[in-house]
Amino acid sequence: MLQLKAPLSPAESEMLLRCLSEMEASVIQNMSNSNQDYMKRTALASAKQKVQSQVFDCFYREELTNMVFALDSLSRKCSAQLTENTPPDEAESMGNLLRTAATTRVKLRRAVSSR
Protein backbone atom coordinates (compact mmCIF):
# COMPACT_ATOMS: atom_id res chain seq x y z
CA MET A 1 0.00 0.00 0.00
CA LEU A 2 1.14 3.52 -0.78
CA GLN A 3 0.51 6.66 1.20
CA LEU A 4 0.58 10.36 0.48
CA LYS A 5 3.50 12.22 2.05
CA ALA A 6 1.29 15.30 2.53
CA PRO A 7 -2.49 15.17 3.02
CA LEU A 8 -4.79 16.79 0.50
CA SER A 9 -6.38 20.12 1.34
CA PRO A 10 -10.19 20.36 1.29
CA ALA A 11 -10.02 22.18 -2.08
CA GLU A 12 -7.71 19.50 -3.51
CA SER A 13 -9.97 16.70 -2.25
CA GLU A 14 -13.08 18.35 -3.66
CA MET A 15 -11.48 18.89 -7.06
CA LEU A 16 -10.10 15.35 -7.13
CA LEU A 17 -13.51 13.89 -6.27
CA ARG A 18 -15.05 15.85 -9.13
CA CYS A 19 -12.37 14.59 -11.53
CA LEU A 20 -12.77 10.99 -10.38
CA SER A 21 -16.56 11.21 -10.77
CA GLU A 22 -16.18 12.49 -14.33
CA MET A 23 -13.68 9.75 -15.15
CA GLU A 24 -15.93 7.10 -13.60
CA ALA A 25 -18.93 8.35 -15.61
CA SER A 26 -16.86 8.18 -18.79
CA VAL A 27 -15.77 4.61 -18.02
CA ILE A 28 -19.37 3.60 -17.30
CA GLN A 29 -20.59 5.22 -20.51
CA ASN A 30 -17.97 3.48 -22.65
CA MET A 31 -17.81 0.26 -20.64
CA SER A 32 -17.57 -3.10 -22.31
CA ASN A 33 -17.71 -6.48 -20.65
CA SER A 34 -13.94 -6.65 -20.30
CA ASN A 35 -12.22 -7.32 -17.01
CA GLN A 36 -10.01 -4.27 -17.60
CA ASP A 37 -13.01 -1.91 -17.63
CA TYR A 38 -14.42 -3.54 -14.51
CA MET A 39 -11.07 -3.24 -12.71
CA LYS A 40 -10.72 0.41 -13.71
CA ARG A 41 -14.22 1.22 -12.48
CA THR A 42 -13.53 -0.60 -9.21
CA ALA A 43 -10.25 1.29 -8.71
CA LEU A 44 -11.97 4.62 -9.40
CA ALA A 45 -14.77 3.86 -6.94
CA SER A 46 -12.28 2.77 -4.30
CA ALA A 47 -10.15 5.89 -4.80
CA LYS A 48 -13.23 8.12 -4.50
CA GLN A 49 -14.28 6.41 -1.28
CA LYS A 50 -10.82 6.85 0.23
CA VAL A 51 -10.60 10.54 -0.73
CA GLN A 52 -14.11 11.15 0.64
CA SER A 53 -13.11 9.43 3.89
CA GLN A 54 -9.80 11.33 3.92
CA VAL A 55 -7.86 8.09 4.15
CA PHE A 56 -4.48 8.95 2.64
CA ASP A 57 -2.31 6.06 3.79
CA CYS A 58 -3.55 2.96 2.00
CA PHE A 59 -3.74 3.52 -1.74
CA TYR A 60 -3.04 0.95 -4.40
CA ARG A 61 -0.80 2.09 -7.23
CA GLU A 62 -3.71 1.76 -9.70
CA GLU A 63 -5.85 4.14 -7.62
CA LEU A 64 -3.12 6.78 -7.52
CA THR A 65 -2.42 6.38 -11.22
CA ASN A 66 -6.11 6.88 -12.06
CA MET A 67 -6.19 9.99 -9.88
CA VAL A 68 -3.18 11.44 -11.74
CA PHE A 69 -4.85 10.66 -15.09
CA ALA A 70 -8.07 12.33 -13.92
CA LEU A 71 -6.15 15.48 -12.95
CA ASP A 72 -4.26 15.44 -16.25
CA SER A 73 -7.57 15.28 -18.09
CA LEU A 74 -8.86 18.29 -16.14
CA SER A 75 -5.68 20.23 -16.88
CA ARG A 76 -5.95 19.51 -20.60
CA LYS A 77 -9.60 20.65 -20.65
CA CYS A 78 -8.80 23.90 -18.85
CA SER A 79 -5.78 24.63 -21.02
CA ALA A 80 -7.82 24.02 -24.18
CA GLN A 81 -10.48 26.49 -23.00
CA LEU A 82 -8.00 29.28 -22.28
CA THR A 83 -7.74 31.66 -25.22
CA GLU A 84 -6.94 35.32 -25.65
CA ASN A 85 -10.70 35.94 -25.64
CA THR A 86 -11.24 34.33 -22.23
CA PRO A 87 -12.62 36.92 -19.79
CA PRO A 88 -10.11 37.84 -17.06
CA ASP A 89 -12.27 36.54 -14.20
CA GLU A 90 -12.76 33.21 -15.93
CA ALA A 91 -9.04 32.97 -16.77
CA GLU A 92 -8.15 33.66 -13.14
CA SER A 93 -10.56 30.96 -11.98
CA MET A 94 -9.08 28.45 -14.44
CA GLY A 95 -5.58 29.46 -13.36
CA ASN A 96 -6.46 28.74 -9.73
CA LEU A 97 -7.96 25.40 -10.74
CA LEU A 98 -4.84 24.52 -12.74
CA ARG A 99 -2.62 25.45 -9.78
CA THR A 100 -4.66 23.26 -7.43
CA ALA A 101 -4.55 20.39 -9.94
CA ALA A 102 -0.77 20.76 -10.26
CA THR A 103 -0.12 20.72 -6.51
CA THR A 104 -2.43 17.73 -6.07
CA ARG A 105 -0.76 15.88 -8.94
CA VAL A 106 2.67 16.44 -7.33
CA LYS A 107 1.46 14.93 -4.05
CA LEU A 108 0.05 11.90 -5.87
CA ARG A 109 3.12 11.36 -8.04
CA ARG A 110 5.40 11.48 -4.99
CA ALA A 111 3.40 8.66 -3.46
CA VAL A 112 3.55 6.61 -6.67
CA SER A 113 7.29 7.07 -7.06
CA SER A 114 8.07 6.45 -3.40
CA ARG A 115 8.31 2.71 -3.92
mmCIF file of N, CA and C in Angstrom:
data_model
loop_
_atom_site.group_PDB
_atom_site.id
_atom_site.type_symbol
_atom_site.label_atom_id
_atom_site.label_comp_id
_atom_site.label_asym_id
_atom_site.label_seq_id
_atom_site.Cartn_x
_atom_site.Cartn_y
_atom_site.Cartn_z
ATOM 1 N N MET A 1 0.843 -1.181 0.000
ATOM 2 C CA MET A 1 0.000 0.000 0.000
ATOM 3 C C MET A 1 0.891 1.248 0.000
ATOM 4 N N LEU A 2 0.408 2.259 -0.684
ATOM 5 C CA LEU A 2 1.135 3.517 -0.776
ATOM 6 C C LEU A 2 0.401 4.584 0.014
ATOM 7 N N GLN A 3 1.146 5.576 0.467
ATOM 8 C CA GLN A 3 0.507 6.664 1.201
ATOM 9 C C GLN A 3 1.017 8.002 0.701
ATOM 10 N N LEU A 4 0.175 9.017 0.855
ATOM 11 C CA LEU A 4 0.579 10.365 0.483
ATOM 12 C C LEU A 4 1.510 10.909 1.545
ATOM 13 N N LYS A 5 2.548 11.613 1.117
ATOM 14 C CA LYS A 5 3.495 12.222 2.053
ATOM 15 C C LYS A 5 2.880 13.447 2.725
ATOM 16 N N ALA A 6 1.992 14.129 1.994
ATOM 17 C CA ALA A 6 1.289 15.302 2.529
ATOM 18 C C ALA A 6 -0.203 15.110 2.255
ATOM 19 N N PRO A 7 -1.053 15.345 3.238
ATOM 20 C CA PRO A 7 -2.494 15.172 3.021
ATOM 21 C C PRO A 7 -3.035 16.198 2.026
ATOM 22 N N LEU A 8 -4.147 15.876 1.430
ATOM 23 C CA LEU A 8 -4.789 16.793 0.497
ATOM 24 C C LEU A 8 -5.578 17.845 1.267
ATOM 25 N N SER A 9 -5.570 19.055 0.748
ATOM 26 C CA SER A 9 -6.378 20.122 1.344
ATOM 27 C C SER A 9 -7.839 19.868 0.971
ATOM 28 N N PRO A 10 -8.778 20.526 1.654
ATOM 29 C CA PRO A 10 -10.193 20.358 1.286
ATOM 30 C C PRO A 10 -10.458 20.723 -0.178
ATOM 31 N N ALA A 11 -9.828 21.783 -0.683
ATOM 32 C CA ALA A 11 -10.019 22.177 -2.084
ATOM 33 C C ALA A 11 -9.462 21.116 -3.027
ATOM 34 N N GLU A 12 -8.312 20.547 -2.682
ATOM 35 C CA GLU A 12 -7.715 19.501 -3.512
ATOM 36 C C GLU A 12 -8.596 18.245 -3.509
ATOM 37 N N SER A 13 -9.099 17.885 -2.344
ATOM 38 C CA SER A 13 -9.967 16.704 -2.245
ATOM 39 C C SER A 13 -11.238 16.890 -3.053
ATOM 40 N N GLU A 14 -11.837 18.061 -2.939
ATOM 41 C CA GLU A 14 -13.083 18.347 -3.660
ATOM 42 C C GLU A 14 -12.860 18.270 -5.175
ATOM 43 N N MET A 15 -11.782 18.897 -5.642
ATOM 44 C CA MET A 15 -11.478 18.893 -7.057
ATOM 45 C C MET A 15 -11.189 17.470 -7.533
ATOM 46 N N LEU A 16 -10.442 16.714 -6.760
ATOM 47 C CA LEU A 16 -10.101 15.350 -7.125
ATOM 48 C C LEU A 16 -11.349 14.474 -7.178
ATOM 49 N N LEU A 17 -12.251 14.652 -6.251
ATOM 50 C CA LEU A 17 -13.506 13.891 -6.271
ATOM 51 C C LEU A 17 -14.311 14.193 -7.526
ATOM 52 N N ARG A 18 -14.345 15.464 -7.911
ATOM 53 C CA ARG A 18 -15.046 15.855 -9.134
ATOM 54 C C ARG A 18 -14.416 15.177 -10.358
ATOM 55 N N CYS A 19 -13.090 15.207 -10.417
ATOM 56 C CA CYS A 19 -12.368 14.591 -11.535
ATOM 57 C C CYS A 19 -12.601 13.082 -11.585
ATOM 58 N N LEU A 20 -12.552 12.440 -10.437
ATOM 59 C CA LEU A 20 -12.771 10.991 -10.381
ATOM 60 C C LEU A 20 -14.196 10.632 -10.791
ATOM 61 N N SER A 21 -15.163 11.455 -10.382
ATOM 62 C CA SER A 21 -16.557 11.206 -10.767
ATOM 63 C C SER A 21 -16.737 11.319 -12.273
ATOM 64 N N GLU A 22 -16.100 12.325 -12.878
ATOM 65 C CA GLU A 22 -16.176 12.487 -14.329
ATOM 66 C C GLU A 22 -15.523 11.308 -15.049
ATOM 67 N N MET A 23 -14.381 10.877 -14.541
ATOM 68 C CA MET A 23 -13.680 9.753 -15.149
ATOM 69 C C MET A 23 -14.499 8.468 -15.003
ATOM 70 N N GLU A 24 -15.097 8.284 -13.845
ATOM 71 C CA GLU A 24 -15.927 7.102 -13.603
ATOM 72 C C GLU A 24 -17.141 7.104 -14.529
ATOM 73 N N ALA A 25 -17.772 8.253 -14.708
ATOM 74 C CA ALA A 25 -18.929 8.355 -15.612
ATOM 75 C C ALA A 25 -18.525 8.030 -17.046
ATOM 76 N N SER A 26 -17.353 8.473 -17.445
ATOM 77 C CA SER A 26 -16.855 8.176 -18.787
ATOM 78 C C SER A 26 -16.608 6.683 -18.967
ATOM 79 N N VAL A 27 -16.029 6.053 -17.955
ATOM 80 C CA VAL A 27 -15.770 4.613 -18.020
ATOM 81 C C VAL A 27 -17.093 3.860 -18.096
ATOM 82 N N ILE A 28 -18.064 4.266 -17.304
ATOM 83 C CA ILE A 28 -19.368 3.596 -17.303
ATOM 84 C C ILE A 28 -20.041 3.749 -18.661
ATOM 85 N N GLN A 29 -19.956 4.945 -19.223
ATOM 86 C CA GLN A 29 -20.590 5.221 -20.509
ATOM 87 C C GLN A 29 -19.970 4.383 -21.629
ATOM 88 N N ASN A 30 -18.670 4.197 -21.585
ATOM 89 C CA ASN A 30 -17.969 3.478 -22.650
ATOM 90 C C ASN A 30 -17.606 2.049 -22.271
ATOM 91 N N MET A 31 -18.207 1.553 -21.206
ATOM 92 C CA MET A 31 -17.810 0.264 -20.638
ATOM 93 C C MET A 31 -18.209 -0.900 -21.530
ATOM 94 N N SER A 32 -17.284 -1.827 -21.649
ATOM 95 C CA SER A 32 -17.567 -3.099 -22.311
ATOM 96 C C SER A 32 -17.591 -4.169 -21.225
ATOM 97 N N ASN A 33 -17.669 -5.396 -21.627
ATOM 98 C CA ASN A 33 -17.712 -6.482 -20.650
ATOM 99 C C ASN A 33 -16.322 -6.992 -20.296
ATOM 100 N N SER A 34 -15.306 -6.193 -20.567
ATOM 101 C CA SER A 34 -13.942 -6.651 -20.299
ATOM 102 C C SER A 34 -13.599 -6.521 -18.814
ATOM 103 N N ASN A 35 -12.691 -7.379 -18.389
ATOM 104 C CA ASN A 35 -12.219 -7.320 -17.007
ATOM 105 C C ASN A 35 -11.476 -6.017 -16.746
ATOM 106 N N GLN A 36 -10.785 -5.509 -17.755
ATOM 107 C CA GLN A 36 -10.010 -4.271 -17.600
ATOM 108 C C GLN A 36 -10.929 -3.098 -17.252
ATOM 109 N N ASP A 37 -12.069 -2.984 -17.939
ATOM 110 C CA ASP A 37 -13.014 -1.909 -17.634
ATOM 111 C C ASP A 37 -13.583 -2.059 -16.228
ATOM 112 N N TYR A 38 -13.890 -3.289 -15.846
ATOM 113 C CA TYR A 38 -14.418 -3.538 -14.506
ATOM 114 C C TYR A 38 -13.386 -3.166 -13.441
ATOM 115 N N MET A 39 -12.126 -3.545 -13.677
ATOM 116 C CA MET A 39 -11.069 -3.238 -12.709
ATOM 117 C C MET A 39 -10.843 -1.727 -12.609
ATOM 118 N N LYS A 40 -10.904 -1.035 -13.733
ATOM 119 C CA LYS A 40 -10.719 0.409 -13.713
ATOM 120 C C LYS A 40 -11.850 1.074 -12.934
ATOM 121 N N ARG A 41 -13.076 0.645 -13.194
ATOM 122 C CA ARG A 41 -14.221 1.215 -12.479
ATOM 123 C C ARG A 41 -14.120 0.942 -10.977
ATOM 124 N N THR A 42 -13.693 -0.239 -10.609
ATOM 125 C CA THR A 42 -13.527 -0.597 -9.205
ATOM 126 C C THR A 42 -12.446 0.265 -8.553
ATOM 127 N N ALA A 43 -11.335 0.462 -9.250
ATOM 128 C CA ALA A 43 -10.245 1.290 -8.714
ATOM 129 C C ALA A 43 -10.700 2.739 -8.545
ATOM 130 N N LEU A 44 -11.472 3.242 -9.504
ATOM 131 C CA LEU A 44 -11.974 4.616 -9.395
ATOM 132 C C LEU A 44 -12.930 4.760 -8.211
ATOM 133 N N ALA A 45 -13.821 3.813 -8.051
ATOM 134 C CA ALA A 45 -14.774 3.863 -6.935
ATOM 135 C C ALA A 45 -14.048 3.772 -5.594
ATOM 136 N N SER A 46 -13.053 2.918 -5.526
ATOM 137 C CA SER A 46 -12.280 2.770 -4.299
ATOM 138 C C SER A 46 -11.506 4.053 -3.980
ATOM 139 N N ALA A 47 -10.891 4.648 -4.995
ATOM 140 C CA ALA A 47 -10.148 5.890 -4.796
ATOM 141 C C ALA A 47 -11.083 7.005 -4.315
ATOM 142 N N LYS A 48 -12.256 7.107 -4.927
ATOM 143 C CA LYS A 48 -13.228 8.125 -4.504
ATOM 144 C C LYS A 48 -13.615 7.946 -3.043
ATOM 145 N N GLN A 49 -13.861 6.693 -2.663
ATOM 146 C CA GLN A 49 -14.276 6.415 -1.285
ATOM 147 C C GLN A 49 -13.176 6.807 -0.314
ATOM 148 N N LYS A 50 -11.933 6.526 -0.662
ATOM 149 C CA LYS A 50 -10.820 6.849 0.232
ATOM 150 C C LYS A 50 -10.620 8.360 0.340
ATOM 151 N N VAL A 51 -10.749 9.068 -0.770
ATOM 152 C CA VAL A 51 -10.599 10.535 -0.733
ATOM 153 C C VAL A 51 -11.742 11.139 0.077
ATOM 154 N N GLN A 52 -12.961 10.652 -0.130
ATOM 155 C CA GLN A 52 -14.108 11.150 0.640
ATOM 156 C C GLN A 52 -13.908 10.916 2.132
ATOM 157 N N SER A 53 -13.340 9.778 2.487
ATOM 158 C CA SER A 53 -13.106 9.427 3.891
ATOM 159 C C SER A 53 -11.830 10.049 4.436
ATOM 160 N N GLN A 54 -11.085 10.716 3.575
ATOM 161 C CA GLN A 54 -9.803 11.329 3.923
ATOM 162 C C GLN A 54 -8.820 10.301 4.478
ATOM 163 N N VAL A 55 -8.815 9.142 3.827
ATOM 164 C CA VAL A 55 -7.861 8.088 4.148
ATOM 165 C C VAL A 55 -6.738 8.226 3.125
ATOM 166 N N PHE A 56 -5.574 8.662 3.566
ATOM 167 C CA PHE A 56 -4.483 8.949 2.640
ATOM 168 C C PHE A 56 -3.278 8.036 2.840
ATOM 169 N N ASP A 57 -3.472 6.905 3.508
ATOM 170 C CA ASP A 57 -2.313 6.062 3.793
ATOM 171 C C ASP A 57 -2.440 4.628 3.298
ATOM 172 N N CYS A 58 -3.425 4.338 2.476
ATOM 173 C CA CYS A 58 -3.547 2.956 2.004
ATOM 174 C C CYS A 58 -4.072 2.886 0.576
ATOM 175 N N PHE A 59 -3.350 3.525 -0.345
ATOM 176 C CA PHE A 59 -3.737 3.522 -1.745
ATOM 177 C C PHE A 59 -3.003 2.411 -2.492
ATOM 178 N N TYR A 60 -3.686 1.843 -3.444
ATOM 179 C CA TYR A 60 -3.039 0.950 -4.398
ATOM 180 C C TYR A 60 -2.479 1.819 -5.525
ATOM 181 N N ARG A 61 -1.437 1.344 -6.150
ATOM 182 C CA ARG A 61 -0.800 2.092 -7.228
ATOM 183 C C ARG A 61 -1.814 2.447 -8.324
ATOM 184 N N GLU A 62 -2.693 1.528 -8.657
ATOM 185 C CA GLU A 62 -3.706 1.763 -9.702
ATOM 186 C C GLU A 62 -4.623 2.928 -9.327
ATOM 187 N N GLU A 63 -4.991 3.035 -8.061
ATOM 188 C CA GLU A 63 -5.848 4.141 -7.618
ATOM 189 C C GLU A 63 -5.137 5.478 -7.805
ATOM 190 N N LEU A 64 -3.884 5.532 -7.376
ATOM 191 C CA LEU A 64 -3.124 6.777 -7.521
ATOM 192 C C LEU A 64 -2.909 7.130 -8.987
ATOM 193 N N THR A 65 -2.623 6.142 -9.796
ATOM 194 C CA THR A 65 -2.420 6.381 -11.224
ATOM 195 C C THR A 65 -3.688 6.924 -11.868
ATOM 196 N N ASN A 66 -4.838 6.369 -11.522
ATOM 197 C CA ASN A 66 -6.107 6.877 -12.058
ATOM 198 C C ASN A 66 -6.370 8.306 -11.598
ATOM 199 N N MET A 67 -6.000 8.626 -10.369
ATOM 200 C CA MET A 67 -6.189 9.992 -9.880
ATOM 201 C C MET A 67 -5.316 10.968 -10.666
ATOM 202 N N VAL A 68 -4.083 10.580 -10.947
ATOM 203 C CA VAL A 68 -3.184 11.435 -11.737
ATOM 204 C C VAL A 68 -3.759 11.633 -13.140
ATOM 205 N N PHE A 69 -4.244 10.550 -13.761
ATOM 206 C CA PHE A 69 -4.846 10.663 -15.091
ATOM 207 C C PHE A 69 -6.076 11.576 -15.071
ATOM 208 N N ALA A 70 -6.884 11.480 -14.023
ATOM 209 C CA ALA A 70 -8.072 12.331 -13.920
ATOM 210 C C ALA A 70 -7.673 13.807 -13.829
ATOM 211 N N LEU A 71 -6.637 14.099 -13.063
ATOM 212 C CA LEU A 71 -6.154 15.480 -12.949
ATOM 213 C C LEU A 71 -5.531 15.958 -14.258
ATOM 214 N N ASP A 72 -4.824 15.082 -14.949
ATOM 215 C CA ASP A 72 -4.256 15.436 -16.245
ATOM 216 C C ASP A 72 -5.359 15.788 -17.237
ATOM 217 N N SER A 73 -6.434 15.029 -17.206
ATOM 218 C CA SER A 73 -7.573 15.282 -18.090
ATOM 219 C C SER A 73 -8.181 16.655 -17.800
ATOM 220 N N LEU A 74 -8.346 16.984 -16.527
ATOM 221 C CA LEU A 74 -8.864 18.292 -16.141
ATOM 222 C C LEU A 74 -7.937 19.406 -16.626
ATOM 223 N N SER A 75 -6.650 19.224 -16.455
ATOM 224 C CA SER A 75 -5.677 20.234 -16.876
ATOM 225 C C SER A 75 -5.730 20.456 -18.380
ATOM 226 N N ARG A 76 -5.860 19.375 -19.138
ATOM 227 C CA ARG A 76 -5.945 19.510 -20.599
ATOM 228 C C ARG A 76 -7.208 20.261 -21.009
ATOM 229 N N LYS A 77 -8.335 19.955 -20.346
ATOM 230 C CA LYS A 77 -9.599 20.648 -20.655
ATOM 231 C C LYS A 77 -9.477 22.136 -20.379
ATOM 232 N N CYS A 78 -8.936 22.479 -19.217
ATOM 233 C CA CYS A 78 -8.797 23.899 -18.851
ATOM 234 C C CYS A 78 -7.860 24.624 -19.813
ATOM 235 N N SER A 79 -6.747 24.007 -20.130
ATOM 236 C CA SER A 79 -5.783 24.626 -21.023
ATOM 237 C C SER A 79 -6.381 24.844 -22.411
ATOM 238 N N ALA A 80 -7.188 23.899 -22.871
ATOM 239 C CA ALA A 80 -7.818 24.020 -24.184
ATOM 240 C C ALA A 80 -8.844 25.154 -24.208
ATOM 241 N N GLN A 81 -9.451 25.444 -23.066
ATOM 242 C CA GLN A 81 -10.475 26.493 -22.996
ATOM 243 C C GLN A 81 -9.879 27.891 -22.864
ATOM 244 N N LEU A 82 -8.637 27.967 -22.434
ATOM 245 C CA LEU A 82 -8.000 29.279 -22.276
ATOM 246 C C LEU A 82 -7.573 29.830 -23.638
ATOM 247 N N THR A 83 -8.117 30.972 -23.978
ATOM 248 C CA THR A 83 -7.743 31.656 -25.218
ATOM 249 C C THR A 83 -7.528 33.124 -24.892
ATOM 250 N N GLU A 84 -7.123 33.878 -25.879
ATOM 251 C CA GLU A 84 -6.940 35.320 -25.652
ATOM 252 C C GLU A 84 -8.273 36.019 -25.463
ATOM 253 N N ASN A 85 -9.374 35.347 -25.803
ATOM 254 C CA ASN A 85 -10.702 35.940 -25.637
ATOM 255 C C ASN A 85 -11.371 35.528 -24.314
ATOM 256 N N THR A 86 -10.687 34.750 -23.514
ATOM 257 C CA THR A 86 -11.241 34.326 -22.227
ATOM 258 C C THR A 86 -11.319 35.541 -21.301
ATOM 259 N N PRO A 87 -12.490 35.792 -20.719
ATOM 260 C CA PRO A 87 -12.618 36.915 -19.791
ATOM 261 C C PRO A 87 -11.636 36.775 -18.619
ATOM 262 N N PRO A 88 -11.110 37.895 -18.128
ATOM 263 C CA PRO A 88 -10.106 37.843 -17.060
ATOM 264 C C PRO A 88 -10.551 37.068 -15.813
ATOM 265 N N ASP A 89 -11.786 37.244 -15.387
ATOM 266 C CA ASP A 89 -12.265 36.539 -14.196
ATOM 267 C C ASP A 89 -12.284 35.025 -14.416
ATOM 268 N N GLU A 90 -12.717 34.630 -15.607
ATOM 269 C CA GLU A 90 -12.761 33.208 -15.931
ATOM 270 C C GLU A 90 -11.345 32.639 -16.050
ATOM 271 N N ALA A 91 -10.440 33.412 -16.641
ATOM 272 C CA ALA A 91 -9.043 32.970 -16.775
ATOM 273 C C ALA A 91 -8.396 32.823 -15.399
ATOM 274 N N GLU A 92 -8.700 33.750 -14.492
ATOM 275 C CA GLU A 92 -8.151 33.661 -13.136
ATOM 276 C C GLU A 92 -8.672 32.412 -12.426
ATOM 277 N N SER A 93 -9.961 32.135 -12.588
ATOM 278 C CA SER A 93 -10.557 30.958 -11.977
ATOM 279 C C SER A 93 -9.921 29.683 -12.530
ATOM 280 N N MET A 94 -9.726 29.622 -13.841
ATOM 281 C CA MET A 94 -9.081 28.453 -14.443
ATOM 282 C C MET A 94 -7.636 28.341 -13.989
ATOM 283 N N GLY A 95 -6.964 29.471 -13.842
ATOM 284 C CA GLY A 95 -5.584 29.456 -13.357
ATOM 285 C C GLY A 95 -5.496 28.885 -11.954
ATOM 286 N N ASN A 96 -6.429 29.283 -11.097
ATOM 287 C CA ASN A 96 -6.459 28.742 -9.734
ATOM 288 C C ASN A 96 -6.738 27.239 -9.745
ATOM 289 N N LEU A 97 -7.645 26.820 -10.623
ATOM 290 C CA LEU A 97 -7.964 25.400 -10.744
ATOM 291 C C LEU A 97 -6.751 24.621 -11.239
ATOM 292 N N LEU A 98 -6.044 25.176 -12.228
ATOM 293 C CA LEU A 98 -4.837 24.521 -12.743
ATOM 294 C C LEU A 98 -3.748 24.427 -11.674
ATOM 295 N N ARG A 99 -3.615 25.468 -10.857
ATOM 296 C CA ARG A 99 -2.619 25.452 -9.775
ATOM 297 C C ARG A 99 -2.963 24.380 -8.756
ATOM 298 N N THR A 100 -4.225 24.284 -8.382
ATOM 299 C CA THR A 100 -4.664 23.264 -7.427
ATOM 300 C C THR A 100 -4.443 21.864 -8.003
ATOM 301 N N ALA A 101 -4.766 21.690 -9.284
ATOM 302 C CA ALA A 101 -4.552 20.393 -9.937
ATOM 303 C C ALA A 101 -3.069 20.036 -9.942
ATOM 304 N N ALA A 102 -2.219 21.007 -10.207
ATOM 305 C CA ALA A 102 -0.773 20.758 -10.265
ATOM 306 C C ALA A 102 -0.225 20.362 -8.890
ATOM 307 N N THR A 103 -0.630 21.058 -7.836
ATOM 308 C CA THR A 103 -0.124 20.716 -6.507
ATOM 309 C C THR A 103 -0.635 19.347 -6.060
ATOM 310 N N THR A 104 -1.873 19.035 -6.411
ATOM 311 C CA THR A 104 -2.434 17.730 -6.070
ATOM 312 C C THR A 104 -1.699 16.631 -6.826
ATOM 313 N N ARG A 105 -1.462 16.860 -8.096
ATOM 314 C CA ARG A 105 -0.763 15.883 -8.938
ATOM 315 C C ARG A 105 0.640 15.595 -8.385
ATOM 316 N N VAL A 106 1.329 16.625 -7.906
ATOM 317 C CA VAL A 106 2.667 16.438 -7.329
ATOM 318 C C VAL A 106 2.588 15.533 -6.099
ATOM 319 N N LYS A 107 1.615 15.763 -5.243
ATOM 320 C CA LYS A 107 1.456 14.928 -4.048
ATOM 321 C C LYS A 107 1.202 13.471 -4.421
ATOM 322 N N LEU A 108 0.375 13.260 -5.444
ATOM 323 C CA LEU A 108 0.054 11.897 -5.867
ATOM 324 C C LEU A 108 1.259 11.220 -6.517
ATOM 325 N N ARG A 109 1.961 11.947 -7.356
ATOM 326 C CA ARG A 109 3.121 11.362 -8.038
ATOM 327 C C ARG A 109 4.238 11.013 -7.056
ATOM 328 N N ARG A 110 4.390 11.817 -6.014
ATOM 329 C CA ARG A 110 5.400 11.477 -4.991
ATOM 330 C C ARG A 110 5.082 10.151 -4.337
ATOM 331 N N ALA A 111 3.812 9.923 -4.087
ATOM 332 C CA ALA A 111 3.402 8.659 -3.465
ATOM 333 C C ALA A 111 3.635 7.491 -4.414
ATOM 334 N N VAL A 112 3.363 7.680 -5.687
ATOM 335 C CA VAL A 112 3.546 6.608 -6.671
ATOM 336 C C VAL A 112 5.024 6.288 -6.829
ATOM 337 N N SER A 113 5.855 7.304 -6.833
ATOM 338 C CA SER A 113 7.294 7.072 -7.065
ATOM 339 C C SER A 113 8.060 6.718 -5.789
ATOM 340 N N SER A 114 7.384 6.711 -4.654
ATOM 341 C CA SER A 114 8.073 6.449 -3.395
ATOM 342 C C SER A 114 8.490 4.995 -3.233
ATOM 343 N N ARG A 115 7.968 4.131 -4.030
ATOM 344 C CA ARG A 115 8.306 2.708 -3.915
ATOM 345 C C ARG A 115 9.223 2.263 -4.953
#
